[in-house]
PDB file of C-alpha atoms and ligand atoms in Angstrom:
ATOM      1  CA  MET A   1      21.334 112.829 164.976  1.00 64.00           C
ATOM      2  CA  ASN A   2      22.168 112.332 161.297  1.00 80.00           C
ATOM      3  CA  HIS A   3      24.850 114.512 159.790  1.00 92.00           C
ATOM      4  CA  VAL A   4      23.412 117.744 158.510  1.00 97.00           C
ATOM      5  CA  ARG A   5      24.245 118.926 154.992  1.00 97.00           C
ATOM      6  CA  SER A   6      23.257 122.567 154.999  1.00 98.00           C
ATOM      7  CA  ILE A   7      23.678 125.783 153.039  1.00 98.00           C
ATOM      8  CA  ILE A   8      23.393 129.452 153.992  1.00 98.00           C
ATOM      9  CA  LEU A   9      22.200 131.657 151.116  1.00 98.00           C
ATOM     10  CA  GLY A  10      21.967 135.434 150.941  1.00 98.00           C
ATOM     11  CA  ALA A  11      23.195 138.485 149.089  1.00 97.00           C
ATOM     12  CA  PRO A  12      26.755 139.759 149.513  1.00 96.00           C
ATOM     13  CA  GLY A  13      26.890 141.411 152.926  1.00 96.00           C
ATOM     14  CA  SER A  14      23.606 139.889 154.104  1.00 97.00           C
ATOM     15  CA  GLY A  15      25.440 138.412 157.096  1.00 97.00           C
ATOM     16  CA  LYS A  16      26.176 134.847 155.970  1.00 97.00           C
ATOM     17  CA  GLY A  17      29.599 134.929 157.637  1.00 96.00           C
ATOM     18  CA  THR A  18      28.314 136.656 160.776  1.00 96.00           C
ATOM     19  CA  ILE A  19      25.406 134.251 161.220  1.00 98.00           C
ATOM     20  CA  SER A  20      27.579 131.222 160.362  1.00 97.00           C
ATOM     21  CA  ASP A  21      29.951 132.266 163.090  1.00 96.00           C
ATOM     22  CA  ARG A  22      27.105 132.254 165.633  1.00 97.00           C
ATOM     23  CA  ILE A  23      25.925 128.880 164.319  1.00 98.00           C
ATOM     24  CA  ILE A  24      29.323 127.222 164.791  1.00 97.00           C
ATOM     25  CA  LYS A  25      29.671 128.718 168.282  1.00 97.00           C
ATOM     26  CA  ASN A  26      26.321 127.236 169.336  1.00 98.00           C
ATOM     27  CA  PHE A  27      26.049 124.010 167.345  1.00 98.00           C
ATOM     28  CA  VAL A  28      28.287 121.123 166.324  1.00 97.00           C
ATOM     29  CA  ILE A  29      28.824 121.896 162.657  1.00 97.00           C
ATOM     30  CA  LYS A  30      31.694 122.806 160.344  1.00 97.00           C
ATOM     31  CA  HIS A  31      31.535 126.130 158.428  1.00 97.00           C
ATOM     32  CA  ILE A  32      32.838 126.054 154.850  1.00 97.00           C
ATOM     33  CA  SER A  33      32.987 129.459 153.123  1.00 97.00           C
ATOM     34  CA  SER A  34      33.795 129.447 149.404  1.00 97.00           C
ATOM     35  CA  GLY A  35      34.845 133.112 149.570  1.00 96.00           C
ATOM     36  CA  ASP A  36      37.218 132.490 152.509  1.00 95.00           C
ATOM     37  CA  ILE A  37      38.822 129.581 150.607  1.00 96.00           C
ATOM     38  CA  LEU A  38      39.255 131.736 147.489  1.00 96.00           C
ATOM     39  CA  ARG A  39      40.658 134.706 149.451  1.00 94.00           C
ATOM     40  CA  SER A  40      43.162 132.524 151.274  1.00 93.00           C
ATOM     41  CA  ASN A  41      44.316 131.062 147.915  1.00 95.00           C
ATOM     42  CA  ILE A  42      44.662 134.584 146.509  1.00 95.00           C
ATOM     43  CA  ALA A  43      46.643 135.750 149.562  1.00 93.00           C
ATOM     44  CA  ASN A  44      48.931 132.690 149.309  1.00 94.00           C
ATOM     45  CA  LYS A  45      49.363 133.160 145.528  1.00 96.00           C
ATOM     46  CA  THR A  46      48.469 129.547 144.734  1.00 97.00           C
ATOM     47  CA  ASP A  47      47.666 128.509 141.135  1.00 97.00           C
ATOM     48  CA  LEU A  48      43.976 128.607 142.019  1.00 96.00           C
ATOM     49  CA  GLY A  49      44.466 132.042 143.606  1.00 97.00           C
ATOM     50  CA  LYS A  50      46.049 133.366 140.393  1.00 97.00           C
ATOM     51  CA  THR A  51      43.173 131.954 138.308  1.00 97.00           C
ATOM     52  CA  VAL A  52      40.416 133.495 140.434  1.00 98.00           C
ATOM     53  CA  SER A  53      41.898 136.772 141.648  1.00 97.00           C
ATOM     54  CA  SER A  54      40.583 139.017 138.843  1.00 96.00           C
ATOM     55  CA  TYR A  55      37.068 137.592 139.210  1.00 96.00           C
ATOM     56  CA  VAL A  56      36.968 138.106 142.967  1.00 94.00           C
ATOM     57  CA  SER A  57      38.441 141.629 142.948  1.00 92.00           C
ATOM     58  CA  SER A  58      35.940 142.786 140.316  1.00 91.00           C
ATOM     59  CA  GLY A  59      32.966 141.091 141.981  1.00 91.00           C
ATOM     60  CA  MET A  60      32.357 138.650 139.117  1.00 94.00           C
ATOM     61  CA  LEU A  61      31.499 135.013 139.683  1.00 96.00           C
ATOM     62  CA  VAL A  62      34.305 132.499 139.313  1.00 98.00           C
ATOM     63  CA  PRO A  63      33.345 130.002 136.546  1.00 98.00           C
ATOM     64  CA  ASP A  64      31.090 127.151 137.686  1.00 98.00           C
ATOM     65  CA  GLU A  65      33.563 124.382 136.715  1.00 98.00           C
ATOM     66  CA  VAL A  66      36.311 125.892 138.883  1.00 98.00           C
ATOM     67  CA  MET A  67      33.949 126.267 141.857  1.00 98.00           C
ATOM     68  CA  ASN A  68      32.394 122.820 141.455  1.00 98.00           C
ATOM     69  CA  THR A  69      35.796 121.086 141.475  1.00 97.00           C
ATOM     70  CA  LEU A  70      37.020 123.173 144.410  1.00 97.00           C
ATOM     71  CA  ILE A  71      33.982 122.496 146.591  1.00 97.00           C
ATOM     72  CA  GLN A  72      33.667 118.801 145.690  1.00 96.00           C
ATOM     73  CA  ASN A  73      37.310 118.347 146.775  1.00 95.00           C
ATOM     74  CA  GLU A  74      36.713 120.313 149.952  1.00 95.00           C
ATOM     75  CA  LEU A  75      33.607 118.364 150.947  1.00 95.00           C
ATOM     76  CA  THR A  76      35.310 114.969 150.658  1.00 94.00           C
ATOM     77  CA  GLN A  77      37.429 116.028 153.663  1.00 93.00           C
ATOM     78  CA  TYR A  78      34.477 116.307 156.052  1.00 93.00           C
ATOM     79  CA  LYS A  79      32.470 113.470 157.520  1.00 91.00           C
ATOM     80  CA  GLU A  80      30.812 115.657 160.189  1.00 93.00           C
ATOM     81  CA  SER A  81      27.839 118.020 159.713  1.00 96.00           C
ATOM     82  CA  TRP A  82      28.639 121.023 157.532  1.00 98.00           C
ATOM     83  CA  LEU A  83      27.268 124.413 156.558  1.00 98.00           C
ATOM     84  CA  LEU A  84      28.207 125.748 153.118  1.00 98.00           C
ATOM     85  CA  ASP A  85      28.439 129.554 152.804  1.00 98.00           C
ATOM     86  CA  GLY A  86      28.792 131.183 149.361  1.00 98.00           C
ATOM     87  CA  TYR A  87      28.214 128.013 147.363  1.00 98.00           C
ATOM     88  CA  PRO A  88      26.115 127.167 145.392  1.00 98.00           C
ATOM     89  CA  ARG A  89      25.421 130.544 143.793  1.00 97.00           C
ATOM     90  CA  THR A  90      24.158 129.564 140.353  1.00 98.00           C
ATOM     91  CA  LEU A  91      21.641 126.957 139.264  1.00 98.00           C
ATOM     92  CA  PRO A  92      24.330 124.753 137.604  1.00 98.00           C
ATOM     93  CA  GLN A  93      26.309 124.799 140.897  1.00 98.00           C
ATOM     94  CA  ALA A  94      23.186 123.832 142.863  1.00 98.00           C
ATOM     95  CA  GLN A  95      22.421 120.999 140.440  1.00 98.00           C
ATOM     96  CA  LYS A  96      26.005 119.734 140.590  1.00 98.00           C
ATOM     97  CA  LEU A  97      26.001 119.719 144.392  1.00 98.00           C
ATOM     98  CA  ALA A  98      22.643 117.949 144.565  1.00 97.00           C
ATOM     99  CA  GLU A  99      23.999 115.150 142.337  1.00 96.00           C
ATOM    100  CA  SER A 100      26.383 114.027 145.046  1.00 94.00           C
ATOM    101  CA  VAL A 101      24.706 115.010 148.356  1.00 95.00           C
ATOM    102  CA  ASP A 102      21.232 115.253 149.811  1.00 96.00           C
ATOM    103  CA  ILE A 103      20.965 118.777 151.168  1.00 97.00           C
ATOM    104  CA  THR A 104      18.908 118.690 154.368  1.00 96.00           C
ATOM    105  CA  LEU A 105      18.560 122.409 155.130  1.00 98.00           C
ATOM    106  CA  VAL A 106      18.933 125.714 153.281  1.00 98.00           C
ATOM    107  CA  ILE A 107      18.894 128.928 155.335  1.00 98.00           C
ATOM    108  CA  ASN A 108      17.998 131.877 153.109  1.00 98.00           C
ATOM    109  CA  LEU A 109      18.864 135.331 154.527  1.00 98.00           C
ATOM    110  CA  VAL A 110      16.941 138.324 153.207  1.00 98.00           C
ATOM    111  CA  VAL A 111      18.298 141.781 154.060  1.00 97.00           C
ATOM    112  CA  PRO A 112      17.405 144.997 152.152  1.00 96.00           C
ATOM    113  CA  PHE A 113      20.090 146.080 149.659  1.00 94.00           C
ATOM    114  CA  ASN A 114      20.290 149.639 151.088  1.00 94.00           C
ATOM    115  CA  VAL A 115      21.211 148.207 154.515  1.00 96.00           C
ATOM    116  CA  ILE A 116      23.883 146.026 152.885  1.00 96.00           C
ATOM    117  CA  ILE A 117      25.465 148.882 150.922  1.00 94.00           C
ATOM    118  CA  ASP A 118      25.858 150.836 154.164  1.00 92.00           C
ATOM    119  CA  ARG A 119      27.383 147.924 156.058  1.00 94.00           C
ATOM    120  CA  LEU A 120      29.997 146.960 153.538  1.00 94.00           C
ATOM    121  CA  LYS A 121      31.621 150.394 153.755  1.00 93.00           C
ATOM    122  CA  SER A 122      32.618 149.603 157.361  1.00 94.00           C
ATOM    123  CA  ARG A 123      33.691 145.954 157.032  1.00 94.00           C
ATOM    124  CA  TRP A 124      37.223 144.947 158.064  1.00 95.00           C
ATOM    125  CA  ILE A 125      38.509 141.377 157.893  1.00 95.00           C
ATOM    126  CA  HIS A 126      41.369 139.254 159.198  1.00 95.00           C
ATOM    127  CA  GLU A 127      42.323 137.616 155.934  1.00 91.00           C
ATOM    128  CA  PRO A 128      44.094 134.429 157.158  1.00 90.00           C
ATOM    129  CA  SER A 129      41.145 133.347 159.348  1.00 91.00           C
ATOM    130  CA  GLY A 130      38.223 135.058 157.590  1.00 90.00           C
ATOM    131  CA  ARG A 131      37.161 136.761 160.866  1.00 93.00           C
ATOM    132  CA  VAL A 132      34.908 139.704 160.119  1.00 94.00           C
ATOM    133  CA  TYR A 133      34.417 143.021 161.939  1.00 96.00           C
ATOM    134  CA  ASN A 134      32.217 146.040 161.344  1.00 95.00           C
ATOM    135  CA  ILE A 135      32.821 149.480 162.773  1.00 93.00           C
ATOM    136  CA  GLY A 136      29.922 150.295 165.084  1.00 92.00           C
ATOM    137  CA  PHE A 137      28.478 146.749 165.047  1.00 93.00           C
ATOM    138  CA  ASN A 138      31.230 144.359 166.066  1.00 94.00           C
ATOM    139  CA  ASP A 139      34.333 146.455 166.506  1.00 97.00           C
ATOM    140  CA  PRO A 140      37.724 144.820 167.057  1.00 97.00           C
ATOM    141  CA  LYS A 141      39.033 145.282 170.632  1.00 97.00           C
ATOM    142  CA  VAL A 142      41.941 147.325 169.249  1.00 97.00           C
ATOM    143  CA  PRO A 143      41.108 149.375 166.138  1.00 95.00           C
ATOM    144  CA  GLY A 144      42.693 147.838 163.017  1.00 96.00           C
ATOM    145  CA  LEU A 145      43.848 144.612 164.730  1.00 98.00           C
ATOM    146  CA  ASP A 146      42.413 141.080 164.900  1.00 98.00           C
ATOM    147  CA  ASP A 147      41.157 140.124 168.406  1.00 98.00           C
ATOM    148  CA  ILE A 148      42.815 136.694 168.431  1.00 97.00           C
ATOM    149  CA  THR A 149      46.151 137.149 166.618  1.00 98.00           C
ATOM    150  CA  ASN A 150      46.683 140.925 166.903  1.00 97.00           C
ATOM    151  CA  GLU A 151      47.484 140.892 163.181  1.00 97.00           C
ATOM    152  CA  LYS A 152      46.417 143.727 160.877  1.00 97.00           C
ATOM    153  CA  LEU A 153      42.878 143.904 159.531  1.00 97.00           C
ATOM    154  CA  VAL A 154      42.278 144.776 155.875  1.00 94.00           C
ATOM    155  CA  GLN A 155      39.338 145.928 153.784  1.00 93.00           C
ATOM    156  CA  ARG A 156      38.217 143.578 151.020  1.00 92.00           C
ATOM    157  CA  GLU A 157      39.119 144.644 147.487  1.00 90.00           C
ATOM    158  CA  ASP A 158      35.541 143.843 146.453  1.00 93.00           C
ATOM    159  CA  ASP A 159      33.987 146.104 149.140  1.00 94.00           C
ATOM    160  CA  LYS A 160      34.668 149.218 147.033  1.00 89.00           C
ATOM    161  CA  PRO A 161      31.262 150.791 146.292  1.00 89.00           C
ATOM    162  CA  ALA A 162      31.366 150.157 142.488  1.00 89.00           C
ATOM    163  CA  VAL A 163      32.276 146.504 143.026  1.00 93.00           C
ATOM    164  CA  VAL A 164      29.595 146.079 145.708  1.00 94.00           C
ATOM    165  CA  GLN A 165      27.026 147.228 143.145  1.00 93.00           C
ATOM    166  CA  ASN A 166      28.346 144.613 140.641  1.00 92.00           C
ATOM    167  CA  ARG A 167      28.088 141.897 143.260  1.00 94.00           C
ATOM    168  CA  LEU A 168      24.525 142.861 144.176  1.00 95.00           C
ATOM    169  CA  ASN A 169      23.551 142.895 140.479  1.00 95.00           C
ATOM    170  CA  THR A 170      25.121 139.467 139.975  1.00 94.00           C
ATOM    171  CA  TYR A 171      23.224 138.194 143.012  1.00 96.00           C
ATOM    172  CA  ALA A 172      19.938 139.625 141.726  1.00 95.00           C
ATOM    173  CA  THR A 173      20.427 137.730 138.448  1.00 95.00           C
ATOM    174  CA  ASN A 174      21.506 134.362 139.841  1.00 96.00           C
ATOM    175  CA  ALA A 175      19.852 133.899 143.215  1.00 97.00           C
ATOM    176  CA  ASN A 176      16.230 133.196 142.327  1.00 97.00           C
ATOM    177  CA  PRO A 177      16.810 129.997 140.335  1.00 98.00           C
ATOM    178  CA  VAL A 178      18.917 128.662 143.232  1.00 98.00           C
ATOM    179  CA  ILE A 179      16.254 129.625 145.795  1.00 98.00           C
ATOM    180  CA  GLU A 180      13.503 128.020 143.693  1.00 98.00           C
ATOM    181  CA  PHE A 181      15.586 124.861 143.206  1.00 98.00           C
ATOM    182  CA  PHE A 182      15.831 124.289 146.966  1.00 98.00           C
ATOM    183  CA  LYS A 183      12.275 125.458 147.649  1.00 98.00           C
ATOM    184  CA  ALA A 184      11.082 122.713 145.280  1.00 98.00           C
ATOM    185  CA  LYS A 185      13.030 120.174 147.358  1.00 97.00           C
ATOM    186  CA  GLY A 186      11.197 121.389 150.490  1.00 98.00           C
ATOM    187  CA  VAL A 187      14.370 122.313 152.413  1.00 98.00           C
ATOM    188  CA  LEU A 188      14.392 126.123 152.131  1.00 98.00           C
ATOM    189  CA  GLU A 189      13.745 128.342 155.188  1.00 98.00           C
ATOM    190  CA  THR A 190      13.796 132.121 154.754  1.00 98.00           C
ATOM    191  CA  PHE A 191      14.809 134.540 157.546  1.00 98.00           C
ATOM    192  CA  GLN A 192      14.316 138.222 156.957  1.00 98.00           C
ATOM    193  CA  GLY A 193      15.547 141.259 158.867  1.00 98.00           C
ATOM    194  CA  GLU A 194      17.512 144.472 158.860  1.00 97.00           C
ATOM    195  CA  SER A 195      20.077 143.243 161.363  1.00 97.00           C
ATOM    196  CA  SER A 196      21.828 139.981 162.136  1.00 97.00           C
ATOM    197  CA  ASN A 197      20.528 140.167 165.726  1.00 97.00           C
ATOM    198  CA  GLU A 198      16.946 140.324 164.462  1.00 98.00           C
ATOM    199  CA  ILE A 199      17.552 137.333 162.170  1.00 98.00           C
ATOM    200  CA  TRP A 200      19.375 135.372 164.883  1.00 98.00           C
ATOM    201  CA  LYS A 201      16.424 135.759 167.290  1.00 98.00           C
ATOM    202  CA  LYS A 202      14.281 133.772 164.837  1.00 98.00           C
ATOM    203  CA  LEU A 203      16.978 131.451 163.512  1.00 98.00           C
ATOM    204  CA  TYR A 204      18.393 130.210 166.839  1.00 98.00           C
ATOM    205  CA  PRO A 205      15.185 128.593 168.172  1.00 98.00           C
ATOM    206  CA  PHE A 206      14.588 127.085 164.741  1.00 98.00           C
ATOM    207  CA  LEU A 207      18.074 125.546 164.646  1.00 98.00           C
ATOM    208  CA  CYS A 208      17.695 124.088 168.146  1.00 97.00           C
ATOM    209  CA  HIS A 209      15.353 121.547 166.540  1.00 95.00           C
ATOM    210  CA  LYS A 210      17.692 120.829 163.623  1.00 96.00           C
ATOM    211  CA  LEU A 211      21.280 120.819 164.902  1.00 96.00           C
ATOM    212  CA  GLU A 212      23.203 119.283 167.787  1.00 96.00           C
ATOM    213  CA  LYS A 213      23.943 121.895 170.479  1.00 97.00           C
ATOM    214  CA  ARG A 214      27.496 122.362 171.681  1.00 96.00           C
ATOM    215  CA  ALA A 215      28.114 121.163 175.216  1.00 90.00           C
TER     216      ALA A 215
HETATM  217  P1  G5P B 301      31.900 135.641 149.279  1.00 78.99           P
HETATM  218  O1  G5P B 301      33.054 135.721 150.169  1.00 78.99           O
HETATM  219  O2  G5P B 301      30.996 134.480 149.353  1.00 78.99           O
HETATM  220  P2  G5P B 301      29.635 137.393 149.400  1.00 78.99           P
HETATM  221  O3  G5P B 301      29.702 138.562 148.494  1.00 78.99           O
HETATM  222  O4  G5P B 301      28.615 136.400 149.070  1.00 78.99           O
HETATM  223  O5  G5P B 301      31.135 136.990 149.462  1.00 78.99           O
HETATM  224  P3  G5P B 301      30.089 138.467 151.878  1.00 78.99           P
HETATM  225  O6  G5P B 301      30.498 139.795 151.291  1.00 78.99           O
HETATM  226  O7  G5P B 301      31.143 137.605 152.457  1.00 78.99           O
HETATM  227  O8  G5P B 301      29.263 137.703 150.852  1.00 78.99           O
HETATM  228  P4  G5P B 301      28.330 137.943 154.079  1.00 78.99           P
HETATM  229  O9  G5P B 301      29.212 136.836 154.506  1.00 78.99           O
HETATM  230  O10 G5P B 301      26.948 137.615 153.663  1.00 78.99           O
HETATM  231  O11 G5P B 301      28.985 138.835 152.940  1.00 78.99           O
HETATM  232  O12 G5P B 301      28.219 139.045 155.196  1.00 78.99           O
HETATM  233  P5  G5P B 301      29.107 139.287 156.532  1.00 78.99           P
HETATM  234  O13 G5P B 301      30.549 139.364 156.208  1.00 78.99           O
HETATM  235  O14 G5P B 301      28.663 138.392 157.616  1.00 78.99           O
HETATM  236  O15 G5P B 301      28.562 140.743 156.902  1.00 78.99           O
HETATM  237  C1  G5P B 301      28.902 141.847 156.113  1.00 78.99           C
HETATM  238  C2  G5P B 301      29.393 142.985 157.022  1.00 78.99           C
HETATM  239  O16 G5P B 301      28.282 143.455 157.784  1.00 78.99           O
HETATM  240  C3  G5P B 301      30.449 142.571 158.058  1.00 78.99           C
HETATM  241  O17 G5P B 301      31.331 143.642 158.275  1.00 78.99           O
HETATM  242  C4  G5P B 301      29.627 142.297 159.337  1.00 78.99           C
HETATM  243  O18 G5P B 301      30.388 142.488 160.512  1.00 78.99           O
HETATM  244  C5  G5P B 301      28.538 143.343 159.174  1.00 78.99           C
HETATM  245  N1  G5P B 301      27.256 143.018 159.790  1.00 78.99           N
HETATM  246  C6  G5P B 301      26.633 141.811 159.866  1.00 78.99           C
HETATM  247  N2  G5P B 301      25.453 141.939 160.480  1.00 78.99           N
HETATM  248  C7  G5P B 301      25.315 143.262 160.780  1.00 78.99           C
HETATM  249  C8  G5P B 301      24.292 144.027 161.431  1.00 78.99           C
HETATM  250  O19 G5P B 301      23.261 143.507 161.848  1.00 78.99           O
HETATM  251  N3  G5P B 301      24.516 145.364 161.536  1.00 78.99           N
HETATM  252  C9  G5P B 301      25.653 145.969 161.069  1.00 78.99           C
HETATM  253  N4  G5P B 301      25.815 147.275 161.216  1.00 78.99           N
HETATM  254  N5  G5P B 301      26.640 145.269 160.456  1.00 78.99           N
HETATM  255  C10 G5P B 301      26.469 143.938 160.332  1.00 78.99           C
HETATM  256  O20 G5P B 301      32.370 135.730 147.749  1.00 78.99           O
HETATM  257  C11 G5P B 301      33.329 136.665 147.338  1.00 78.99           C
HETATM  258  C12 G5P B 301      33.636 136.463 145.878  1.00 78.99           C
HETATM  259  O21 G5P B 301      34.201 135.162 145.680  1.00 78.99           O
HETATM  260  C13 G5P B 301      33.735 134.583 144.462  1.00 78.99           C
HETATM  261  C14 G5P B 301      32.981 135.697 143.741  1.00 78.99           C
HETATM  262  O22 G5P B 301      33.896 136.438 142.972  1.00 78.99           O
HETATM  263  C15 G5P B 301      32.448 136.527 144.927  1.00 78.99           C
HETATM  264  O23 G5P B 301      32.124 137.841 144.555  1.00 78.99           O
HETATM  265  N6  G5P B 301      32.902 133.414 144.769  1.00 78.99           N
HETATM  266  C16 G5P B 301      32.256 132.664 143.876  1.00 78.99           C
HETATM  267  N7  G5P B 301      32.140 132.745 142.520  1.00 78.99           N
HETATM  268  C17 G5P B 301      31.366 131.835 141.910  1.00 78.99           C
HETATM  269  N8  G5P B 301      30.684 130.861 142.567  1.00 78.99           N
HETATM  270  C18 G5P B 301      30.768 130.743 143.916  1.00 78.99           C
HETATM  271  N9  G5P B 301      30.076 129.771 144.553  1.00 78.99           N
HETATM  272  C19 G5P B 301      31.572 131.658 144.624  1.00 78.99           C
HETATM  273  N10 G5P B 301      31.856 131.815 145.938  1.00 78.99           N
HETATM  274  C20 G5P B 301      32.668 132.889 146.007  1.00 78.99           C
HETATM  275 MG1   MG B 302      31.077 136.054 153.807  1.00 78.99          MG
END
């Protein structure tokens, strides 16, 4: 099988991280999340982290040039199949990416905004790894602690209700041109649902034809 160059698109909180996690557990593919990379730089107070922290905490997009350089550098490290989550998010980012790679698959998640707003109130994350929990959906084994490391879980700065609204507005403005760009290339597949389980039921059989299954 040729190496797959894929993207998962969807609004903030639509389940990109959750679904990506299921994809990497079932298929041989590397998950690259732009948000996880930014958050780990912010937590480690790197120069990049200092540059992007005010954008991320207020739910604004980091400038395209910063993101393009970051992701281009990241992608040079991987020869295997990969799945990009959180990038590209604007038409200029999509165009930049398409200059250097042929994207073979774009998974577009569609979840109603009212469902998302509810979910993000109960999200907890393990910042160093990016592992995500949700109270009542995928609870940690011990409340407040990561299942693998036992370290403390935190809530994301940008999950405050006012910031969530900003992020959804930003998504509503920027997403369509990106979706249309990949639709025109014939690689876009849309999966709709109110829960990640409902989406996964349709996505898994589809991916069995596209990706190499884990042994
Ligand atoms: P991110 O990190 O890319 P977003 O805003 O695109 O952030 P986010 O919030 O990470 O996306 P997600 O990954 O789509 O959401 O969703 P998720 O974490 O899997 O699920 C959300 C919650 O719902 C979790 O708690 C999960 O457990 C729960 N959940 C999932 N499914 C279900 C379900 O079926 N039922 C229930 N009850 N719960 C469920 O970007 C962050 C910031 O970084 C910058 C921007 O500032 C951005 O705001 N950034 C960029 N800026 C410019 N360009 C880029 N390319 C950028 N990339 C990042
Ligand atoms: Mg995410």
